[in-house]
PDB file of N, CA and C in Angstrom:
ATOM      1  N   MET A   1      -3.161 -20.334 -11.683  1.00 58.00           N
ATOM      2  CA  MET A   1      -3.295 -17.817 -11.197  1.00 58.00           C
ATOM      3  C   MET A   1      -3.308 -17.317 -12.220  1.00 58.00           C
ATOM      4  N   ASN A   2      -4.137 -15.484 -12.580  1.00 56.00           N
ATOM      5  CA  ASN A   2      -3.737 -15.535 -13.096  1.00 56.00           C
ATOM      6  C   ASN A   2      -3.029 -14.015 -12.660  1.00 56.00           C
ATOM      7  N   GLU A   3      -3.112 -12.935 -14.254  1.00 56.00           N
ATOM      8  CA  GLU A   3      -2.323 -11.632 -13.469  1.00 56.00           C
ATOM      9  C   GLU A   3      -3.207 -11.125 -12.050  1.00 56.00           C
ATOM     10  N   ALA A   4      -4.275 -10.912 -12.498  1.00 53.00           N
ATOM     11  CA  ALA A   4      -5.466 -10.322 -10.890  1.00 53.00           C
ATOM     12  C   ALA A   4      -5.017 -11.556  -9.575  1.00 53.00           C
ATOM     13  N   SER A   5      -4.423 -12.198  -9.432  1.00 63.00           N
ATOM     14  CA  SER A   5      -3.486 -13.142  -8.831  1.00 63.00           C
ATOM     15  C   SER A   5      -2.211 -12.368  -8.255  1.00 63.00           C
ATOM     16  N   HIS A   6      -2.030 -12.620  -9.447  1.00 67.00           N
ATOM     17  CA  HIS A   6      -0.523 -12.532  -8.609  1.00 67.00           C
ATOM     18  C   HIS A   6      -0.046 -10.403  -8.740  1.00 67.00           C
ATOM     19  N   LEU A   7      -1.149 -10.579  -8.814  1.00 65.00           N
ATOM     20  CA  LEU A   7      -1.582  -8.567  -8.610  1.00 65.00           C
ATOM     21  C   LEU A   7      -1.393  -8.353  -6.662  1.00 65.00           C
ATOM     22  N   THR A   8      -2.680  -9.336  -6.452  1.00 69.00           N
ATOM     23  CA  THR A   8      -2.979  -9.283  -5.023  1.00 69.00           C
ATOM     24  C   THR A   8      -1.928  -9.150  -4.015  1.00 69.00           C
ATOM     25  N   VAL A   9      -1.493 -10.926  -4.891  1.00 76.00           N
ATOM     26  CA  VAL A   9       0.122 -11.499  -3.757  1.00 76.00           C
ATOM     27  C   VAL A   9       0.383 -10.934  -3.626  1.00 76.00           C
ATOM     28  N   CYS A  10       1.254 -10.021  -4.727  1.00 78.00           N
ATOM     29  CA  CYS A  10       1.939  -9.086  -4.953  1.00 78.00           C
ATOM     30  C   CYS A  10       1.926  -7.165  -3.645  1.00 78.00           C
ATOM     31  N   PHE A  11       0.587  -7.658  -4.239  1.00 78.00           N
ATOM     32  CA  PHE A  11       0.478  -6.417  -2.921  1.00 78.00           C
ATOM     33  C   PHE A  11       0.521  -5.737  -1.604  1.00 78.00           C
ATOM     34  N   VAL A  12      -0.182  -7.347  -1.190  1.00 82.00           N
ATOM     35  CA  VAL A  12      -0.333  -6.847  -0.212  1.00 82.00           C
ATOM     36  C   VAL A  12       0.982  -7.193   0.843  1.00 82.00           C
ATOM     37  N   PRO A  13       2.440  -8.127   0.903  1.00 87.00           N
ATOM     38  CA  PRO A  13       2.943  -8.181   1.210  1.00 87.00           C
ATOM     39  C   PRO A  13       3.857  -7.172   1.807  1.00 87.00           C
ATOM     40  N   THR A  14       3.921  -6.517  -0.036  1.00 87.00           N
ATOM     41  CA  THR A  14       4.500  -5.109   0.269  1.00 87.00           C
ATOM     42  C   THR A  14       4.160  -3.869   0.855  1.00 87.00           C
ATOM     43  N   GLY A  15       2.408  -3.513   0.662  1.00 87.00           N
ATOM     44  CA  GLY A  15       1.493  -3.051   1.449  1.00 87.00           C
ATOM     45  C   GLY A  15       2.280  -3.014   2.995  1.00 87.00           C
ATOM     46  N   LEU A  16       2.110  -4.483   3.670  1.00 90.00           N
ATOM     47  CA  LEU A  16       2.579  -5.039   5.088  1.00 90.00           C
ATOM     48  C   LEU A  16       4.327  -4.453   5.135  1.00 90.00           C
ATOM     49  N   LEU A  17       4.874  -4.571   4.062  1.00 93.00           N
ATOM     50  CA  LEU A  17       6.245  -4.579   4.614  1.00 93.00           C
ATOM     51  C   LEU A  17       6.675  -2.171   4.340  1.00 93.00           C
ATOM     52  N   LEU A  18       5.946  -1.969   3.872  1.00 92.00           N
ATOM     53  CA  LEU A  18       6.374  -0.207   3.796  1.00 92.00           C
ATOM     54  C   LEU A  18       4.940  -0.493   5.431  1.00 92.00           C
ATOM     55  N   ILE A  19       3.669  -0.769   6.352  1.00 93.00           N
ATOM     56  CA  ILE A  19       3.355  -0.550   7.384  1.00 93.00           C
ATOM     57  C   ILE A  19       4.914  -0.326   8.615  1.00 93.00           C
ATOM     58  N   VAL A  20       5.528  -1.569   7.944  1.00 94.00           N
ATOM     59  CA  VAL A  20       6.402  -1.811   8.737  1.00 94.00           C
ATOM     60  C   VAL A  20       7.144  -0.534   8.598  1.00 94.00           C
ATOM     61  N   GLY A  21       7.949   0.033   7.775  1.00 92.00           N
ATOM     62  CA  GLY A  21       9.136   0.562   8.163  1.00 92.00           C
ATOM     63  C   GLY A  21       7.905   2.159   8.707  1.00 92.00           C
ATOM     64  N   LEU A  22       6.889   2.864   8.496  1.00 92.00           N
ATOM     65  CA  LEU A  22       6.250   3.419   8.882  1.00 92.00           C
ATOM     66  C   LEU A  22       6.237   3.018   9.928  1.00 92.00           C
ATOM     67  N   MET A  23       6.397   1.893  10.679  1.00 92.00           N
ATOM     68  CA  MET A  23       6.089   2.150  12.548  1.00 92.00           C
ATOM     69  C   MET A  23       8.204   1.785  13.059  1.00 92.00           C
ATOM     70  N   LEU A  24       8.402   1.751  11.996  1.00 92.00           N
ATOM     71  CA  LEU A  24      10.152   1.748  12.770  1.00 92.00           C
ATOM     72  C   LEU A  24      10.663   2.976  12.508  1.00 92.00           C
ATOM     73  N   TYR A  25       9.927   3.642  11.765  1.00 90.00           N
ATOM     74  CA  TYR A  25      10.444   5.403  11.846  1.00 90.00           C
ATOM     75  C   TYR A  25      10.976   6.009  11.920  1.00 90.00           C
ATOM     76  N   PRO A  26       9.868   6.440  13.146  1.00 89.00           N
ATOM     77  CA  PRO A  26      10.035   6.963  14.126  1.00 89.00           C
ATOM     78  C   PRO A  26      11.393   6.449  15.932  1.00 89.00           C
ATOM     79  N   THR A  27      11.393   5.939  15.706  1.00 88.00           N
ATOM     80  CA  THR A  27      11.862   4.933  16.324  1.00 88.00           C
ATOM     81  C   THR A  27      13.859   5.929  15.916  1.00 88.00           C
ATOM     82  N   GLY A  28      13.391   5.567  15.552  1.00 87.00           N
ATOM     83  CA  GLY A  28      15.250   6.682  14.491  1.00 87.00           C
ATOM     84  C   GLY A  28      15.301   7.860  15.370  1.00 87.00           C
ATOM     85  N   TRP A  29      14.268   8.282  16.380  1.00 86.00           N
ATOM     86  CA  TRP A  29      14.313  10.025  17.149  1.00 86.00           C
ATOM     87  C   TRP A  29      14.961   9.953  17.973  1.00 86.00           C
ATOM     88  N   GLY A  30      15.051   8.842  18.482  1.00 86.00           N
ATOM     89  CA  GLY A  30      16.469   8.993  20.030  1.00 86.00           C
ATOM     90  C   GLY A  30      17.694   9.569  19.060  1.00 86.00           C
ATOM     91  N   SER A  31      18.095   9.134  18.546  1.00 88.00           N
ATOM     92  CA  SER A  31      19.215   9.032  17.399  1.00 88.00           C
ATOM     93  C   SER A  31      20.371  10.234  18.301  1.00 88.00           C
ATOM     94  N   GLU A  32      22.007  10.615  17.554  1.00 89.00           N
ATOM     95  CA  GLU A  32      22.051  11.756  18.446  1.00 89.00           C
ATOM     96  C   GLU A  32      22.163  12.556  17.555  1.00 89.00           C
ATOM     97  N   LYS A  33      22.045  12.130  15.864  1.00 90.00           N
ATOM     98  CA  LYS A  33      21.866  13.895  15.288  1.00 90.00           C
ATOM     99  C   LYS A  33      20.590  13.855  15.205  1.00 90.00           C
ATOM    100  N   VAL A  34      19.927  13.250  15.268  1.00 88.00           N
ATOM    101  CA  VAL A  34      17.754  13.917  16.069  1.00 88.00           C
ATOM    102  C   VAL A  34      18.156  14.504  17.388  1.00 88.00           C
ATOM    103  N   THR A  35      18.619  13.845  18.186  1.00 89.00           N
ATOM    104  CA  THR A  35      17.941  15.694  19.804  1.00 89.00           C
ATOM    105  C   THR A  35      19.396  16.432  19.564  1.00 89.00           C
ATOM    106  N   THR A  36      20.327  16.765  18.601  1.00 90.00           N
ATOM    107  CA  THR A  36      20.703  17.634  18.844  1.00 90.00           C
ATOM    108  C   THR A  36      20.111  18.270  17.698  1.00 90.00           C
ATOM    109  N   PHE A  37      19.305  18.357  16.805  1.00 89.00           N
ATOM    110  CA  PHE A  37      18.238  18.993  16.378  1.00 89.00           C
ATOM    111  C   PHE A  37      17.235  19.075  16.335  1.00 89.00           C
ATOM    112  N   CYS A  38      16.460  17.905  16.942  1.00 90.00           N
ATOM    113  CA  CYS A  38      14.896  18.107  17.839  1.00 90.00           C
ATOM    114  C   CYS A  38      15.322  18.905  19.532  1.00 90.00           C
ATOM    115  N   GLY A  39      16.105  18.545  20.188  1.00 89.00           N
ATOM    116  CA  GLY A  39      16.017  18.799  21.600  1.00 89.00           C
ATOM    117  C   GLY A  39      16.810  17.654  22.243  1.00 89.00           C
ATOM    118  N   SER A  40      16.783  17.970  23.441  1.00 87.00           N
ATOM    119  CA  SER A  40      17.214  17.176  24.107  1.00 87.00           C
ATOM    120  C   SER A  40      16.240  15.681  24.514  1.00 87.00           C
ATOM    121  N   GLU A  41      15.069  16.657  24.300  1.00 90.00           N
ATOM    122  CA  GLU A  41      13.358  16.084  24.759  1.00 90.00           C
ATOM    123  C   GLU A  41      14.002  14.848  24.280  1.00 90.00           C
ATOM    124  N   ALA A  42      14.116  14.855  22.382  1.00 87.00           N
ATOM    125  CA  ALA A  42      14.023  14.114  21.561  1.00 87.00           C
ATOM    126  C   ALA A  42      14.159  12.481  22.348  1.00 87.00           C
ATOM    127  N   SER A  43      13.205  11.697  21.538  1.00 88.00           N
ATOM    128  CA  SER A  43      13.303   9.542  22.247  1.00 88.00           C
ATOM    129  C   SER A  43      12.418   9.428  21.149  1.00 88.00           C
ATOM    130  N   ALA A  44      13.187   8.060  20.987  1.00 87.00           N
ATOM    131  CA  ALA A  44      11.924   6.775  20.335  1.00 87.00           C
ATOM    132  C   ALA A  44      10.614   8.110  20.702  1.00 87.00           C
ATOM    133  N   PHE A  45       9.952   8.141  19.408  1.00 87.00           N
ATOM    134  CA  PHE A  45       7.984   8.328  19.092  1.00 87.00           C
ATOM    135  C   PHE A  45       7.869   9.637  19.931  1.00 87.00           C
ATOM    136  N   ARG A  46       9.001  10.442  20.638  1.00 87.00           N
ATOM    137  CA  ARG A  46       8.807  11.780  21.061  1.00 87.00           C
ATOM    138  C   ARG A  46       9.630  12.555  20.543  1.00 87.00           C
ATOM    139  N   PRO A  47       8.695  13.236  19.471  1.00 87.00           N
ATOM    140  CA  PRO A  47      10.015  13.954  18.411  1.00 87.00           C
ATOM    141  C   PRO A  47      10.512  15.536  18.643  1.00 87.00           C
ATOM    142  N   ALA A  48      10.231  16.434  20.427  1.00 86.00           N
ATOM    143  CA  ALA A  48      10.480  17.481  20.717  1.00 86.00           C
ATOM    144  C   ALA A  48       9.860  17.758  19.775  1.00 86.00           C
ATOM    145  N   GLY A  49      10.885  18.445  19.974  1.00 87.00           N
ATOM    146  CA  GLY A  49      10.650  20.814  19.138  1.00 87.00           C
ATOM    147  C   GLY A  49      10.546  20.045  17.271  1.00 87.00           C
ATOM    148  N   CYS A  50      11.116  19.071  16.990  1.00 88.00           N
ATOM    149  CA  CYS A  50      10.372  18.603  15.342  1.00 88.00           C
ATOM    150  C   CYS A  50       9.154  18.324  15.172  1.00 88.00           C
ATOM    151  N   SER A  51       8.549  18.082  13.861  1.00 88.00           N
ATOM    152  CA  SER A  51       6.874  17.495  13.021  1.00 88.00           C
ATOM    153  C   SER A  51       7.447  16.230  11.748  1.00 88.00           C
ATOM    154  N   LEU A  52       6.379  15.878  12.298  1.00 87.00           N
ATOM    155  CA  LEU A  52       6.385  15.353  10.898  1.00 87.00           C
ATOM    156  C   LEU A  52       7.043  15.938   9.650  1.00 87.00           C
ATOM    157  N   GLY A  53       6.978  15.488   8.561  1.00 89.00           N
ATOM    158  CA  GLY A  53       6.666  16.419   7.474  1.00 89.00           C
ATOM    159  C   GLY A  53       6.264  15.704   6.516  1.00 89.00           C
ATOM    160  N   TRP A  54       5.923  16.384   5.433  1.00 93.00           N
ATOM    161  CA  TRP A  54       4.663  15.557   3.698  1.00 93.00           C
ATOM    162  C   TRP A  54       5.308  14.581   4.026  1.00 93.00           C
ATOM    163  N   ALA A  55       7.074  14.034   4.113  1.00 91.00           N
ATOM    164  CA  ALA A  55       6.857  13.075   3.509  1.00 91.00           C
ATOM    165  C   ALA A  55       6.567  11.200   3.890  1.00 91.00           C
ATOM    166  N   PHE A  56       6.623  12.218   5.425  1.00 91.00           N
ATOM    167  CA  PHE A  56       5.241  10.014   5.688  1.00 91.00           C
ATOM    168  C   PHE A  56       4.115  10.786   5.440  1.00 91.00           C
ATOM    169  N   TYR A  57       3.485  11.479   5.474  1.00 94.00           N
ATOM    170  CA  TYR A  57       2.250  11.681   5.266  1.00 94.00           C
ATOM    171  C   TYR A  57       2.276  10.973   4.047  1.00 94.00           C
ATOM    172  N   THR A  58       2.046  11.896   3.216  1.00 96.00           N
ATOM    173  CA  THR A  58       2.409  11.255   1.496  1.00 96.00           C
ATOM    174  C   THR A  58       2.625   8.964   1.521  1.00 96.00           C
ATOM    175  N   ALA A  59       4.391   8.748   2.380  1.00 94.00           N
ATOM    176  CA  ALA A  59       4.328   7.477   2.489  1.00 94.00           C
ATOM    177  C   ALA A  59       2.282   6.717   2.534  1.00 94.00           C
ATOM    178  N   ILE A  60       2.025   7.438   3.833  1.00 95.00           N
ATOM    179  CA  ILE A  60       0.921   6.959   4.033  1.00 95.00           C
ATOM    180  C   ILE A  60      -0.021   6.992   2.831  1.00 95.00           C
ATOM    181  N   GLY A  61       0.085   7.504   2.351  1.00 96.00           N
ATOM    182  CA  GLY A  61      -1.136   7.386   1.083  1.00 96.00           C
ATOM    183  C   GLY A  61      -0.452   6.959   0.794  1.00 96.00           C
ATOM    184  N   GLY A  62       0.939   6.084  -0.157  1.00 93.00           N
ATOM    185  CA  GLY A  62       0.796   5.210  -1.036  1.00 93.00           C
ATOM    186  C   GLY A  62       0.520   3.549   0.141  1.00 93.00           C
ATOM    187  N   THR A  63       0.580   4.100   1.285  1.00 93.00           N
ATOM    188  CA  THR A  63       0.671   2.820   1.459  1.00 93.00           C
ATOM    189  C   THR A  63      -0.539   2.141   1.209  1.00 93.00           C
ATOM    190  N   LEU A  64      -2.352   2.889   1.770  1.00 94.00           N
ATOM    191  CA  LEU A  64      -3.602   3.076   1.642  1.00 94.00           C
ATOM    192  C   LEU A  64      -4.115   2.834   0.195  1.00 94.00           C
ATOM    193  N   GLY A  65      -3.145   3.726  -0.606  1.00 92.00           N
ATOM    194  CA  GLY A  65      -2.581   3.013  -2.441  1.00 92.00           C
ATOM    195  C   GLY A  65      -3.092   1.901  -2.325  1.00 92.00           C
ATOM    196  N   THR A  66      -1.534   1.105  -1.902  1.00 88.00           N
ATOM    197  CA  THR A  66      -1.101   0.245  -2.555  1.00 88.00           C
ATOM    198  C   THR A  66      -2.105  -1.661  -1.692  1.00 88.00           C
ATOM    199  N   PHE A  67      -2.455  -0.491  -1.199  1.00 88.00           N
ATOM    200  CA  PHE A  67      -4.151  -1.921  -0.376  1.00 88.00           C
ATOM    201  C   PHE A  67      -5.358  -1.829  -1.516  1.00 88.00           C
ATOM    202  N   LEU A  68      -5.692  -0.500  -1.633  1.00 89.00           N
ATOM    203  CA  LEU A  68      -6.686  -0.451  -2.408  1.00 89.00           C
ATOM    204  C   LEU A  68      -6.186  -1.238  -4.283  1.00 89.00           C
ATOM    205  N   CYS A  69      -4.660  -1.331  -4.829  1.00 85.00           N
ATOM    206  CA  CYS A  69      -4.650  -1.517  -5.665  1.00 85.00           C
ATOM    207  C   CYS A  69      -5.235  -3.196  -5.028  1.00 85.00           C
ATOM    208  N   SER A  70      -4.460  -3.478  -4.183  1.00 83.00           N
ATOM    209  CA  SER A  70      -4.523  -5.243  -3.773  1.00 83.00           C
ATOM    210  C   SER A  70      -6.754  -5.408  -4.416  1.00 83.00           C
ATOM    211  N   VAL A  71      -6.815  -4.230  -3.098  1.00 84.00           N
ATOM    212  CA  VAL A  71      -9.109  -4.371  -3.575  1.00 84.00           C
ATOM    213  C   VAL A  71      -9.209  -4.761  -4.936  1.00 84.00           C
ATOM    214  N   LEU A  72      -8.254  -3.871  -5.447  1.00 83.00           N
ATOM    215  CA  LEU A  72      -9.252  -3.886  -7.337  1.00 83.00           C
ATOM    216  C   LEU A  72      -8.415  -4.585  -7.750  1.00 83.00           C
ATOM    217  N   SER A  73      -6.985  -5.160  -7.743  1.00 80.00           N
ATOM    218  CA  SER A  73      -7.447  -6.480  -8.584  1.00 80.00           C
ATOM    219  C   SER A  73      -7.645  -7.650  -8.038  1.00 80.00           C
ATOM    220  N   ALA A  74      -8.502  -8.184  -7.003  1.00 78.00           N
ATOM    221  CA  ALA A  74      -8.109  -9.043  -6.660  1.00 78.00           C
ATOM    222  C   ALA A  74     -10.541  -8.445  -6.548  1.00 78.00           C
ATOM    223  N   GLN A  75     -10.538  -7.927  -6.975  1.00 77.00           N
ATOM    224  CA  GLN A  75     -12.336  -7.457  -7.420  1.00 77.00           C
ATOM    225  C   GLN A  75     -12.114  -7.780  -8.984  1.00 77.00           C
ATOM    226  N   ALA A  76     -11.290  -7.368  -9.591  1.00 75.00           N
ATOM    227  CA  ALA A  76     -11.246  -7.443 -10.858  1.00 75.00           C
ATOM    228  C   ALA A  76     -10.910  -8.844 -11.390  1.00 75.00           C
ATOM    229  N   GLU A  77     -10.091  -9.969 -10.877  1.00 75.00           N
ATOM    230  CA  GLU A  77     -10.427 -11.462 -11.609  1.00 75.00           C
ATOM    231  C   GLU A  77     -11.676 -11.648 -11.637  1.00 75.00           C
ATOM    232  N   ILE A  78     -12.449 -11.434  -9.670  1.00 73.00           N
ATOM    233  CA  ILE A  78     -12.947 -11.819  -9.571  1.00 73.00           C
ATOM    234  C   ILE A  78     -14.242 -11.604 -10.865  1.00 73.00           C
ATOM    235  N   ALA A  79     -14.436 -10.861 -10.971  1.00 71.00           N
ATOM    236  CA  ALA A  79     -15.498  -9.869 -12.338  1.00 71.00           C
ATOM    237  C   ALA A  79     -15.033 -10.804 -13.603  1.00 71.00           C
ATOM    238  N   THR A  80     -14.289 -11.462 -14.122  1.00 70.00           N
ATOM    239  CA  THR A  80     -13.496 -11.706 -16.019  1.00 70.00           C
ATOM    240  C   THR A  80     -13.350 -13.173 -14.807  1.00 70.00           C
ATOM    241  N   SER A  81     -13.637 -13.917 -14.126  1.00 71.00           N
ATOM    242  CA  SER A  81     -13.499 -15.284 -13.908  1.00 71.00           C
ATOM    243  C   SER A  81     -14.166 -15.857 -14.581  1.00 71.00           C
ATOM    244  N   SER A  82     -15.418 -15.619 -14.739  1.00 70.00           N
ATOM    245  CA  SER A  82     -16.743 -16.330 -14.957  1.00 70.00           C
ATOM    246  C   SER A  82     -16.641 -16.662 -16.543  1.00 70.00           C
ATOM    247  N   ASP A  83     -17.640 -18.034 -15.870  1.00 73.00           N
ATOM    248  CA  ASP A  83     -17.728 -18.886 -17.210  1.00 73.00           C
ATOM    249  C   ASP A  83     -18.497 -17.464 -18.618  1.00 73.00           C
ATOM    250  N   LYS A  84     -19.574 -17.111 -17.867  1.00 74.00           N
ATOM    251  CA  LYS A  84     -20.591 -16.324 -18.944  1.00 74.00           C
ATOM    252  C   LYS A  84     -19.119 -14.981 -19.506  1.00 74.00           C
ATOM    253  N   VAL A  85     -18.752 -14.722 -18.670  1.00 70.00           N
ATOM    254  CA  VAL A  85     -17.106 -13.768 -19.099  1.00 70.00           C
ATOM    255  C   VAL A  85     -16.134 -14.088 -20.413  1.00 70.00           C
ATOM    256  N   GLN A  86     -16.544 -15.825 -19.758  1.00 73.00           N
ATOM    257  CA  GLN A  86     -14.910 -16.114 -20.919  1.00 73.00           C
ATOM    258  C   GLN A  86     -15.839 -16.505 -21.936  1.00 73.00           C
ATOM    259  N   GLU A  87     -16.851 -17.094 -22.441  1.00 78.00           N
ATOM    260  CA  GLU A  87     -17.899 -17.500 -23.314  1.00 78.00           C
ATOM    261  C   GLU A  87     -17.756 -16.110 -23.992  1.00 78.00           C
ATOM    262  N   GLU A  88     -18.428 -14.972 -23.461  1.00 75.00           N
ATOM    263  CA  GLU A  88     -18.509 -13.530 -24.621  1.00 75.00           C
ATOM    264  C   GLU A  88     -17.782 -13.210 -25.176  1.00 75.00           C
ATOM    265  N   ILE A  89     -15.786 -14.137 -24.274  1.00 74.00           N
ATOM    266  CA  ILE A  89     -14.017 -12.844 -24.608  1.00 74.00           C
ATOM    267  C   ILE A  89     -14.077 -13.200 -25.814  1.00 74.00           C
ATOM    268  N   GLU A  90     -14.236 -15.169 -25.589  1.00 79.00           N
ATOM    269  CA  GLU A  90     -14.568 -15.983 -26.630  1.00 79.00           C
ATOM    270  C   GLU A  90     -15.357 -16.072 -28.021  1.00 79.00           C
ATOM    271  N   GLU A  91     -15.879 -15.284 -28.211  1.00 80.00           N
ATOM    272  CA  GLU A  91     -17.543 -14.221 -29.420  1.00 80.00           C
ATOM    273  C   GLU A  91     -16.221 -13.512 -29.041  1.00 80.00           C
ATOM    274  N   GLY A  92     -15.884 -13.098 -29.223  1.00 77.00           N
ATOM    275  CA  GLY A  92     -14.638 -11.725 -29.171  1.00 77.00           C
ATOM    276  C   GLY A  92     -15.473 -10.129 -29.534  1.00 77.00           C
ATOM    277  N   LYS A  93     -16.436 -10.543 -27.061  1.00 75.00           N
ATOM    278  CA  LYS A  93     -16.679  -8.990 -27.050  1.00 75.00           C
ATOM    279  C   LYS A  93     -15.364  -8.406 -26.380  1.00 75.00           C
ATOM    280  N   SER A  94     -15.642  -7.512 -26.419  1.00 71.00           N
ATOM    281  CA  SER A  94     -15.390  -6.206 -25.919  1.00 71.00           C
ATOM    282  C   SER A  94     -14.929  -6.077 -24.551  1.00 71.00           C
ATOM    283  N   LEU A  95     -14.210  -6.438 -23.501  1.00 64.00           N
ATOM    284  CA  LEU A  95     -14.083  -6.583 -21.952  1.00 64.00           C
ATOM    285  C   LEU A  95     -14.256  -5.406 -21.030  1.00 64.00           C
ATOM    286  N   ILE A  96     -15.183  -4.985 -20.504  1.00 63.00           N
ATOM    287  CA  ILE A  96     -15.404  -4.027 -20.462  1.00 63.00           C
ATOM    288  C   ILE A  96     -15.183  -4.278 -18.588  1.00 63.00           C
ATOM    289  N   CYS A  97     -14.611  -3.695 -17.277  1.00 58.00           N
ATOM    290  CA  CYS A  97     -14.837  -3.692 -15.567  1.00 58.00           C
ATOM    291  C   CYS A  97     -15.404  -3.126 -15.049  1.00 58.00           C
ATOM    292  N   LEU A  98     -15.814  -2.935 -14.510  1.00 55.00           N
ATOM    293  CA  LEU A  98     -16.482  -1.691 -13.565  1.00 55.00           C
ATOM    294  C   LEU A  98     -17.100  -2.431 -12.086  1.00 55.00           C
ATOM    295  N   LEU A  99     -17.052  -1.713 -11.773  1.00 50.00           N
ATOM    296  CA  LEU A  99     -16.932  -1.663 -10.398  1.00 50.00           C
ATOM    297  C   LEU A  99     -18.944  -1.585  -9.921  1.00 50.00           C
TER     298      LEU A  99
END
């Protein structure tokens, strides 16, 4: 298993854990502190008088970026693992990976 395979194996579970975190975050809106700040109508998945801040949307972007890195590392592995590429590397040629 080469470095790109290791990266792919690491990125996918990381992305899944980020998704779980994003899904669990709204369950805390029913806590006493949130209902005090946002209003008595606040409950899990209903923020009432509050709204999502930029950090939540940034976390979504980071999660999507994690999956993008996983796809790109898998594509890089495929592009560099052929016999022709290996022969060119052994001949001393530089390798540039383009999608």
